[in-house]
PDB file of C-alpha atoms and ligand atoms in Angstrom:
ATOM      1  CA  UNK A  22     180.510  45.142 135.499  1.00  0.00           C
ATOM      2  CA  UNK A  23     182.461  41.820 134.903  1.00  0.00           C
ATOM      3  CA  UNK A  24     184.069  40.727 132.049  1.00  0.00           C
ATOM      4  CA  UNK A  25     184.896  37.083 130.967  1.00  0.00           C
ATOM      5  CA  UNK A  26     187.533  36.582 128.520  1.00  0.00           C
ATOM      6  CA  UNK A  27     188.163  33.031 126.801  1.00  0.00           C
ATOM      7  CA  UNK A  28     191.530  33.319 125.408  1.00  0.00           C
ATOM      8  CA  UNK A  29     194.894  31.028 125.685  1.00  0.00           C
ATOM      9  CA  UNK A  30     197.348  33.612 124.697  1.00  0.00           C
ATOM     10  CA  UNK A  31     197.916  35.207 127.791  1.00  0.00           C
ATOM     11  CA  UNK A  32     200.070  38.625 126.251  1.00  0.00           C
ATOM     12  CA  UNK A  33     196.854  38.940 124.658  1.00  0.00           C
ATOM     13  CA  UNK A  34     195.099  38.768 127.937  1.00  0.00           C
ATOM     14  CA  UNK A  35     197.121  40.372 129.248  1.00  0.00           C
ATOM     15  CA  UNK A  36     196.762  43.941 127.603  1.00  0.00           C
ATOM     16  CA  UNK A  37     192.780  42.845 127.530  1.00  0.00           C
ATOM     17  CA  UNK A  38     192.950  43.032 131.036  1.00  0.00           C
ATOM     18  CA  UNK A  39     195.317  46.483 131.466  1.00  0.00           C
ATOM     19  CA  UNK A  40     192.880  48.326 129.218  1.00  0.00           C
ATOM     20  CA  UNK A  41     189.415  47.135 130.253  1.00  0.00           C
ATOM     21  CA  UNK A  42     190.238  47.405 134.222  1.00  0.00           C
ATOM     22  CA  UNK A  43     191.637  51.038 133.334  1.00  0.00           C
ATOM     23  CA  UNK A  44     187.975  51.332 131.742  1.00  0.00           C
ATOM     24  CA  UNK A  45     186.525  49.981 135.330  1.00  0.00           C
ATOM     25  CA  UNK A  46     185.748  46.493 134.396  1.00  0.00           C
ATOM     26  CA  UNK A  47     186.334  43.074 136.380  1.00  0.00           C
ATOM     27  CA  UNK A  48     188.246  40.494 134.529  1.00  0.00           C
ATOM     28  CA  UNK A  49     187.591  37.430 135.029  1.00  0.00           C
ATOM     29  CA  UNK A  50     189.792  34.911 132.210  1.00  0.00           C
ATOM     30  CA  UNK A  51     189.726  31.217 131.250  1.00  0.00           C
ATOM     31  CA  UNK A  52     192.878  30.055 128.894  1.00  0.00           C
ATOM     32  CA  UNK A  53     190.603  27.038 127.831  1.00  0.00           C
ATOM     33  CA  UNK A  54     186.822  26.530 126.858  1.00  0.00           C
ATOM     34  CA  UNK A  55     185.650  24.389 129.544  1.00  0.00           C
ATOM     35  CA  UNK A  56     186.900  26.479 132.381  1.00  0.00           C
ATOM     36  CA  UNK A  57     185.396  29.607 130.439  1.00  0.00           C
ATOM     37  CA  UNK A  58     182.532  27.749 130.502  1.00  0.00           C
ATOM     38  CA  UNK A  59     182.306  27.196 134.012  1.00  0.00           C
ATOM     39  CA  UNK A  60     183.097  30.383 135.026  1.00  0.00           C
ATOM     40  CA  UNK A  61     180.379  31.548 133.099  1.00  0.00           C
ATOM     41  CA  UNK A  62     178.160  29.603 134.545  1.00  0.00           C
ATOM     42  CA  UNK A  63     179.116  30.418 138.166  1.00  0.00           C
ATOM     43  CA  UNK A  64     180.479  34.224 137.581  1.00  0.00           C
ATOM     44  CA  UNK A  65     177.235  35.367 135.322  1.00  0.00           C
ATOM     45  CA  UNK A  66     179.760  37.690 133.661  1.00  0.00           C
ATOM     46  CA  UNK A  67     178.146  41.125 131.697  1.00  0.00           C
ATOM     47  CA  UNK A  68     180.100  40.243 128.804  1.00  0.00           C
ATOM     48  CA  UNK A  69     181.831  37.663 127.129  1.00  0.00           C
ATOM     49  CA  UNK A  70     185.191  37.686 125.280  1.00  0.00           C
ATOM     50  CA  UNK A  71     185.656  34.662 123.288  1.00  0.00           C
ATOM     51  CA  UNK A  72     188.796  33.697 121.048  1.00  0.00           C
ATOM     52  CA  UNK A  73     187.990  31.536 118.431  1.00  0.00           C
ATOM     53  CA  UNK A  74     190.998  29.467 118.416  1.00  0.00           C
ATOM     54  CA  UNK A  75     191.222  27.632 121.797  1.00  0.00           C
ATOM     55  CA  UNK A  76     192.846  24.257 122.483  1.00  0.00           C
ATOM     56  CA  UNK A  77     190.282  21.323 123.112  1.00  0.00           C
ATOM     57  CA  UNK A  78     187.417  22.881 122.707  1.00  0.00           C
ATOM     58  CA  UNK A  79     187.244  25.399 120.198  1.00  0.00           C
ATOM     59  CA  UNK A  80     185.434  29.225 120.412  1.00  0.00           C
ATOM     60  CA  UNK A  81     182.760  28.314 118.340  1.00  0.00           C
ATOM     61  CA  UNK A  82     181.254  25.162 120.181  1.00  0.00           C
ATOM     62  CA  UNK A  83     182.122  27.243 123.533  1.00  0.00           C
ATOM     63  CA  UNK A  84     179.868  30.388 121.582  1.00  0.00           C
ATOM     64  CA  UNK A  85     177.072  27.488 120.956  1.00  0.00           C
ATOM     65  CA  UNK A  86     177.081  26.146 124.597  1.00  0.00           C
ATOM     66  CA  UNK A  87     176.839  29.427 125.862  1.00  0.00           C
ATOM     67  CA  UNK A  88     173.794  30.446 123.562  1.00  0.00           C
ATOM     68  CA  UNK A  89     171.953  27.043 124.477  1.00  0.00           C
ATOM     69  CA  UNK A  90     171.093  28.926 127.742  1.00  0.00           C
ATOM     70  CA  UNK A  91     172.105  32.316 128.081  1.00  0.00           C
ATOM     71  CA  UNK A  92     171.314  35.736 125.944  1.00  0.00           C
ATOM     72  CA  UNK A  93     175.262  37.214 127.814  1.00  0.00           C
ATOM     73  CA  UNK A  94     176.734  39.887 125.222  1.00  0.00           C
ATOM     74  CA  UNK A  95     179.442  37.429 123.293  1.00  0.00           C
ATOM     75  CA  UNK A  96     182.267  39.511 121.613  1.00  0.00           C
ATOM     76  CA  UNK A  97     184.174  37.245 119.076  1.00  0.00           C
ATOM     77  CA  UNK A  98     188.313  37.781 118.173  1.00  0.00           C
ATOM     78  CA  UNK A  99     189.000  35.884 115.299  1.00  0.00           C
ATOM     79  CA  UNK A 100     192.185  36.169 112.670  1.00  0.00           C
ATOM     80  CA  UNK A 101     191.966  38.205 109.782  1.00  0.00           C
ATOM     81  CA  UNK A 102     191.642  35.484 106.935  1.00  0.00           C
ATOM     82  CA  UNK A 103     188.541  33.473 108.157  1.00  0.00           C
ATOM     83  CA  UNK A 104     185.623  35.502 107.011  1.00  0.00           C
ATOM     84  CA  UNK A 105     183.708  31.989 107.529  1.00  0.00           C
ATOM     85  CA  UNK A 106     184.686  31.870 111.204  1.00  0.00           C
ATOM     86  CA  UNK A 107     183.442  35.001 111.490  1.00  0.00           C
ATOM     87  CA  UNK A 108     180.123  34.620 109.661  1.00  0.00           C
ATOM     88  CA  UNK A 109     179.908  31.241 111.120  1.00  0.00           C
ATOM     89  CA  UNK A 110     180.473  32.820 114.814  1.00  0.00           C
ATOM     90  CA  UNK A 111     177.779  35.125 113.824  1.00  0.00           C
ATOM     91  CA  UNK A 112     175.513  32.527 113.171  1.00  0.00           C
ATOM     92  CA  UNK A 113     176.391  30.898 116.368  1.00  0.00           C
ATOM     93  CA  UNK A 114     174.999  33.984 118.535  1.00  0.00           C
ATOM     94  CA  UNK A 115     178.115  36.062 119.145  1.00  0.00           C
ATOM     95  CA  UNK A 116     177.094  39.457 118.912  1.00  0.00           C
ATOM     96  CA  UNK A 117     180.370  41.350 117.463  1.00  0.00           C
ATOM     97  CA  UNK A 118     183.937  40.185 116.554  1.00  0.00           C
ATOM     98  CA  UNK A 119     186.963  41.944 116.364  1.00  0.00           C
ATOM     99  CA  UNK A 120     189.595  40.876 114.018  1.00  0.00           C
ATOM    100  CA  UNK A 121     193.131  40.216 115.330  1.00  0.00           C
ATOM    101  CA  UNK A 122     195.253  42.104 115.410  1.00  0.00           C
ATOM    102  CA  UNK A 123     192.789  44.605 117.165  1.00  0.00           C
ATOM    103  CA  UNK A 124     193.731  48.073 119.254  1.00  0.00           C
ATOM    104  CA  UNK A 125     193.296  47.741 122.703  1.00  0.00           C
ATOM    105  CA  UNK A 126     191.575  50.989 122.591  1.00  0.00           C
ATOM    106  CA  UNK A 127     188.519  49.969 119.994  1.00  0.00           C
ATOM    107  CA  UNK A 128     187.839  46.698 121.918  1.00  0.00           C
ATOM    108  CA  UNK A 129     187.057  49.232 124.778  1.00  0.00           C
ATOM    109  CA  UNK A 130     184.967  51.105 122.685  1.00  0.00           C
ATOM    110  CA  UNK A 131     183.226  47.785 121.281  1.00  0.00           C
ATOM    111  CA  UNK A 132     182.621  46.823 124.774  1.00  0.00           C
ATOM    112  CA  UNK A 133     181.374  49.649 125.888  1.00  0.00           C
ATOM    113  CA  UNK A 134     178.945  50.166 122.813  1.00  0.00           C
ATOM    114  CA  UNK A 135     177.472  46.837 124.001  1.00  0.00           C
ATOM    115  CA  UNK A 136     177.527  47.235 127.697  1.00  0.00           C
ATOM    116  CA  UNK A 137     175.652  50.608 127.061  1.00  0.00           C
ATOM    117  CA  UNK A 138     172.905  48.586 125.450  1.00  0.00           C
ATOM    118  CA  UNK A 139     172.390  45.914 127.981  1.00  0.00           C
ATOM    119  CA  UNK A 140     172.761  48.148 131.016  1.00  0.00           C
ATOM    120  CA  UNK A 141     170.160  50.670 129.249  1.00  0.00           C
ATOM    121  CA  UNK A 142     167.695  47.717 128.937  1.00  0.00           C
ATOM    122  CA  UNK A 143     167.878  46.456 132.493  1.00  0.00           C
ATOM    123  CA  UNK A 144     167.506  50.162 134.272  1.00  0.00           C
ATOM    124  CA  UNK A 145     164.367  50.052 131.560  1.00  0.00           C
ATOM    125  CA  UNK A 146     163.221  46.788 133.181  1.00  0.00           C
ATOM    126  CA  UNK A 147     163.105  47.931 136.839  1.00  0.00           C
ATOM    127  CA  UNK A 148     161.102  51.053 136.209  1.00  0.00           C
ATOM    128  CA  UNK A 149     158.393  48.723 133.709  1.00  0.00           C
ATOM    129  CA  UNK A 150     155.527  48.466 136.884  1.00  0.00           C
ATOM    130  CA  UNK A 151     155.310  51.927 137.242  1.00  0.00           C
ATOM    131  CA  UNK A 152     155.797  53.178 133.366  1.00  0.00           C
ATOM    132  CA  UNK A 153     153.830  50.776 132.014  1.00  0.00           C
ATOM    133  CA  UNK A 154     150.781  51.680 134.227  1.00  0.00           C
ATOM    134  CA  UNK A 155     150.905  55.186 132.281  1.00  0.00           C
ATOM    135  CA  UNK A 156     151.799  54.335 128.908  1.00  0.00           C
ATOM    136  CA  UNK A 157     151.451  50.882 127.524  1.00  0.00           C
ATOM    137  CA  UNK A 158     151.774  51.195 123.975  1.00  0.00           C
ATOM    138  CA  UNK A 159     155.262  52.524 124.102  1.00  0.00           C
ATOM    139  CA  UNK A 160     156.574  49.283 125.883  1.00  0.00           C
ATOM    140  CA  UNK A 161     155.100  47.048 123.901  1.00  0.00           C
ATOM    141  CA  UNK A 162     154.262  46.123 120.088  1.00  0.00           C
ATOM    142  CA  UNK A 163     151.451  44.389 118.710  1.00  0.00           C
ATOM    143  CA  UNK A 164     151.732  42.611 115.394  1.00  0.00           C
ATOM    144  CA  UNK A 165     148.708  40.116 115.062  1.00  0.00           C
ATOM    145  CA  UNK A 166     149.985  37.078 117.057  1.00  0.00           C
ATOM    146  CA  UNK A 167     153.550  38.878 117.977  1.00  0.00           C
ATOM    147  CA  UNK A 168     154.612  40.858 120.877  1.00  0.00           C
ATOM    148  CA  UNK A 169     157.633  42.560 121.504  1.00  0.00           C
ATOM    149  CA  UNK A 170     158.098  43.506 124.862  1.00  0.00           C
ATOM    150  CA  UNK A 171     160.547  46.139 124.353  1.00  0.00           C
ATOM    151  CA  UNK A 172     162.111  46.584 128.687  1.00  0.00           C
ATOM    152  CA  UNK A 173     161.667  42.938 129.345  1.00  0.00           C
ATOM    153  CA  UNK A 174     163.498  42.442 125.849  1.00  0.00           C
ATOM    154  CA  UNK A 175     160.527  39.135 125.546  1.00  0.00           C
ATOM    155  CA  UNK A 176     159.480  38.028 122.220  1.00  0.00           C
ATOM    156  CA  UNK A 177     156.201  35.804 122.200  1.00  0.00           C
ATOM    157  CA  UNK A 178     154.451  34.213 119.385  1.00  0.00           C
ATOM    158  CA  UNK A 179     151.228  33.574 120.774  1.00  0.00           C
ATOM    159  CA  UNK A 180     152.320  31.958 123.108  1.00  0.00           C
ATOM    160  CA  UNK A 181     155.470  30.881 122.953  1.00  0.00           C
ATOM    161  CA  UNK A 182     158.473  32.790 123.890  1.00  0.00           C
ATOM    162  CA  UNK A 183     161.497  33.176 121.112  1.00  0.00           C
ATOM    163  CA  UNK A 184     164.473  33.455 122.846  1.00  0.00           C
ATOM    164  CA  UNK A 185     166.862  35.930 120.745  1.00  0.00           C
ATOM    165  CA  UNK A 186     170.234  37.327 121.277  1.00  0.00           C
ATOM    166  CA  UNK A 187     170.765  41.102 122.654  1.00  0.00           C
ATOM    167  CA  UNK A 188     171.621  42.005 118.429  1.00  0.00           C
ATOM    168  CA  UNK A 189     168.431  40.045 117.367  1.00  0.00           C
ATOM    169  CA  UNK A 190     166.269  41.627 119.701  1.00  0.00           C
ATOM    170  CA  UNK A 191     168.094  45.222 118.454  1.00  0.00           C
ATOM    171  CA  UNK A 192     167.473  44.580 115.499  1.00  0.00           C
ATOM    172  CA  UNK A 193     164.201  43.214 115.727  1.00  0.00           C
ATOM    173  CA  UNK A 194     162.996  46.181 117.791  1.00  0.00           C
ATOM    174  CA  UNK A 195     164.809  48.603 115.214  1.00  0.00           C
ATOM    175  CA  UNK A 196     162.690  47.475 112.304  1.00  0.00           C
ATOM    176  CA  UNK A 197     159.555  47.429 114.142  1.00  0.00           C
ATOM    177  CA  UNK A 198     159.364  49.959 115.848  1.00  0.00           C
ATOM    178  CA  UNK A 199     158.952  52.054 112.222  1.00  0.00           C
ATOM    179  CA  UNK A 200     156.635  49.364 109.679  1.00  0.00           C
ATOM    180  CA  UNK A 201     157.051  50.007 106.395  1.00  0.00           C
ATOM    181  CA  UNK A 202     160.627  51.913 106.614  1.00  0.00           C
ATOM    182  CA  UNK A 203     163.106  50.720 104.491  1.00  0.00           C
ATOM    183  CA  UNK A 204     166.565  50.724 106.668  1.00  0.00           C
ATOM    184  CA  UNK A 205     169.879  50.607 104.920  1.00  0.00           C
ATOM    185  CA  UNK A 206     172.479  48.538 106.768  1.00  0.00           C
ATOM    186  CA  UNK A 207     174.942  51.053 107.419  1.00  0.00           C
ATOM    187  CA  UNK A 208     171.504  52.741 109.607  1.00  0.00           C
ATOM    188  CA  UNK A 209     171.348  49.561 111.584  1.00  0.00           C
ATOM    189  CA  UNK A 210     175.058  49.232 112.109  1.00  0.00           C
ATOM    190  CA  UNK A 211     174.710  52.474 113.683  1.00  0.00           C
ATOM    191  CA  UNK A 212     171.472  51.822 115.681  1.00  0.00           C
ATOM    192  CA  UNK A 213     172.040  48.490 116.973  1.00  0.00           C
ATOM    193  CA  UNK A 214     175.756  47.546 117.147  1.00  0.00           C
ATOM    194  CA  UNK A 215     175.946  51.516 118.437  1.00  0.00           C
ATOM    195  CA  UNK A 216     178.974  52.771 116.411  1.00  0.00           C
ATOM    196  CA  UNK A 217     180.285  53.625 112.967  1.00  0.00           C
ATOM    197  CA  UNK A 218     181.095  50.026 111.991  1.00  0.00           C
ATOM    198  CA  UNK A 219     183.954  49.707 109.199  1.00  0.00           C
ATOM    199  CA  UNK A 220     181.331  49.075 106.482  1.00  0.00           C
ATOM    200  CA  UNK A 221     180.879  44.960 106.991  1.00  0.00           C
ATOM    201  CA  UNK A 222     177.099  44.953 105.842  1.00  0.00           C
ATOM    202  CA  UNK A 223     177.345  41.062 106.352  1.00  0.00           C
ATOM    203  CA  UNK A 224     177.375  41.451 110.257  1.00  0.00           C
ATOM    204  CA  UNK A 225     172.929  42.596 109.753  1.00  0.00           C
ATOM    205  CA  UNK A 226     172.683  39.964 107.249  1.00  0.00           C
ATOM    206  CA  UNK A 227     173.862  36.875 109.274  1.00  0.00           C
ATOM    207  CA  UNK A 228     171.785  38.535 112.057  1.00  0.00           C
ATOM    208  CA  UNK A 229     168.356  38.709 110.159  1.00  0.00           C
ATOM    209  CA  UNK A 230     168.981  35.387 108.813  1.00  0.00           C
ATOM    210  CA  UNK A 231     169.687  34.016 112.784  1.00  0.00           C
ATOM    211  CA  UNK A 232     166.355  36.548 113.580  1.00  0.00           C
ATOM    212  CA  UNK A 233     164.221  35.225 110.580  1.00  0.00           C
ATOM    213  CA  UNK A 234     164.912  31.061 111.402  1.00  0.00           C
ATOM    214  CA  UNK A 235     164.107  32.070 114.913  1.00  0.00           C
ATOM    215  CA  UNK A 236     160.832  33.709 114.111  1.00  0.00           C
ATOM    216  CA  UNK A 237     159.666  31.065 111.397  1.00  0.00           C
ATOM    217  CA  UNK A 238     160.510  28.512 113.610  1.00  0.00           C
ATOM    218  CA  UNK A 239     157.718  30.158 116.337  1.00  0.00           C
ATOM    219  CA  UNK A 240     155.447  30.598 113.667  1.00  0.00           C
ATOM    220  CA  UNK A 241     154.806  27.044 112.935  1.00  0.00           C
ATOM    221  CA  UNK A 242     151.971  26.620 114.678  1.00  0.00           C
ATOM    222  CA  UNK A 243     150.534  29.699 114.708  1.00  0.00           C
ATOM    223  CA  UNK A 244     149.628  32.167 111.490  1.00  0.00           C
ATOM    224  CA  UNK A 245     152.567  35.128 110.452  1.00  0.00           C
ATOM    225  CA  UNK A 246     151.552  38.691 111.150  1.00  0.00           C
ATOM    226  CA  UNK A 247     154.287  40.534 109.575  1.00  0.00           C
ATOM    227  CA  UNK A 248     157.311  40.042 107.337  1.00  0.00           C
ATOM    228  CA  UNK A 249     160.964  40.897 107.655  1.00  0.00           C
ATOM    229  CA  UNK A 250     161.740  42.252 103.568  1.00  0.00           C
ATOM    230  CA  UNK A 251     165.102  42.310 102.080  1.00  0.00           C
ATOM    231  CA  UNK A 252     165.275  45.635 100.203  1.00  0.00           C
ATOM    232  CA  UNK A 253     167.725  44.348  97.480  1.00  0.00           C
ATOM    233  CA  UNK A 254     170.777  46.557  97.035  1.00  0.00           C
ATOM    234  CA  UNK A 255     169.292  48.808 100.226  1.00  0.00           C
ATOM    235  CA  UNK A 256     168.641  46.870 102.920  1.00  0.00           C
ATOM    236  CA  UNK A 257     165.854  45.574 105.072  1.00  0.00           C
ATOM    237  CA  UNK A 258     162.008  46.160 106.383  1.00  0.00           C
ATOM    238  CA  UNK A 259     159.062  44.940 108.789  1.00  0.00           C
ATOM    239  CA  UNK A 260     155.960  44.900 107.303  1.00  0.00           C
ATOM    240  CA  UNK A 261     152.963  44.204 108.993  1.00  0.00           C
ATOM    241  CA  UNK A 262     150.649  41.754 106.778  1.00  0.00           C
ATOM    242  CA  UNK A 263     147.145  42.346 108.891  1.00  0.00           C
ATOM    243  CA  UNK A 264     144.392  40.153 108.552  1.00  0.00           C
ATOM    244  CA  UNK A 265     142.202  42.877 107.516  1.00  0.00           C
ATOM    245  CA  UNK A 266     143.752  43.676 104.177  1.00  0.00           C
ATOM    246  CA  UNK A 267     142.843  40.592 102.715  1.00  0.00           C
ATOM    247  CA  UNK A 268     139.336  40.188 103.839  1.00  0.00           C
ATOM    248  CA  UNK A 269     138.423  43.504 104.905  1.00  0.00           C
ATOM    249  CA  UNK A 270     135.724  43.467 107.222  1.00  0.00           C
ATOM    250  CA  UNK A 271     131.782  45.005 106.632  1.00  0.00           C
ATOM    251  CA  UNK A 272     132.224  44.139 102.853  1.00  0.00           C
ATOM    252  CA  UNK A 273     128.442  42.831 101.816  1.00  0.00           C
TER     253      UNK A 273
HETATM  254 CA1   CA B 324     193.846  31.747 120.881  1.00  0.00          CA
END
């Protein structure tokens, strides 16, 4: 698996690179955002490691050109003060952030938490043919004009494809897969970032916002289905509005 890492402070980089290729990972690394970008764009990296504070151009227009065409895993560092960079980062796509300074030893763990995911969907995707032949309904779910494709990780709205990032899909998949249940934040931490996160609740509510533009956006032309809920002081929940509940059908 390769590993891109944006960052211009090379001791940083530097013990990046000790403890991820002692985890097994390829480094690839860029000291500024236009040569990260390339090398995204020729290397396809796995994941991406992106500092926020780059000379020229800066981590979060590097997160934004990256999203404009690719779904790649973005891990954010950021410094401790800027809880706007990292909401703002958020917004932008990236997936996670660490705050600086971080231990070596929970980026691995962040990485791997989000490597697991991705590599999890793909060996999903190359057995679809066969499993879907047998068993439909699990791969797939049906909400009026929405379908979630759950191993090709494809949203349409009729029929228009949303594209959403790995942690939108998550989530997205997370709420829907169980209608009606209310999910607390720290649940969805667990579920979709795939660890005990250090209580930062605002992390699923930037992500639901991103999710909810996305899905409002693909609903312009076409009628909503369901409804994403904010649970206040709980959390969240996907509930189905069907057609038939407000005309139900064979009423004379
Ligand atoms: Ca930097």
């Amino acid at each position: 698996m390769k590993i891109l890492v944006i960052e211009d402070e090379a001791n940083i980089v530097q013990v990046i690179r000790l403890y991820l290729e002692q985890a097994g990972y390829t480094l690839l690394s860029a000291n500024d955002g236009i040569t990260g970008l390339e090398l995204h764009a020729r290397e396809r990296p796995d994941l991406v490691i992106l500092d926020l504070m780059l000379p020229g151009l800066d981590g979060m227009e590097v997160c934004r050109r990256i999203r404009a065409w690719a779904t790649t895993p973005i891990l954010m560092l950021t410094a401790r003060q800027s809880e706007e960079d990292r909401i703002a980062g958020l917004e932008l796509g990236a997936d996670d952030y660490l705050v600086k300074p971080f231990s070596p030893r929970e980026l691995v763990s962040r990485v791997k938490a989000i490597l697991r995911r991705s590599v999890a969907s793909s060996a999903d995707n190359t057995k679809e043919p066969l499993a879907e032949q047998s068993k439909p309904d699990d791969k797939k779910l049906y909400f009026g004009n929405l379908v979630i494709n759950i191993p090709a990780r494809r949203v349409m709205v009729g029929k228009q494809q949303v594209t959403l990032t790995a942690k939108e899909f998550d989530l997205l998949v997370a709420l829907a897969s169980a209608p009606d249940r209310v999910f607390t934040r720290e649940s969805l931490l667990n579920q979709v970032w795939g660890y005990t996160y250090l209580g930062d609740g605002r992390t699923v509510d930037v992500h639901i916002g991103t999710l909810r533009k996305k899905l409002e956006a693909a609903h312009a032309a076409s009628p909503i289905t369901y409804q994403i809920q904010t649970v206040w002081g709980v959390g969240y929940k996907f509930v189905p509005v069907t057609s038939a509940s407000t005309t139900p059908p064979g009423e004379e």
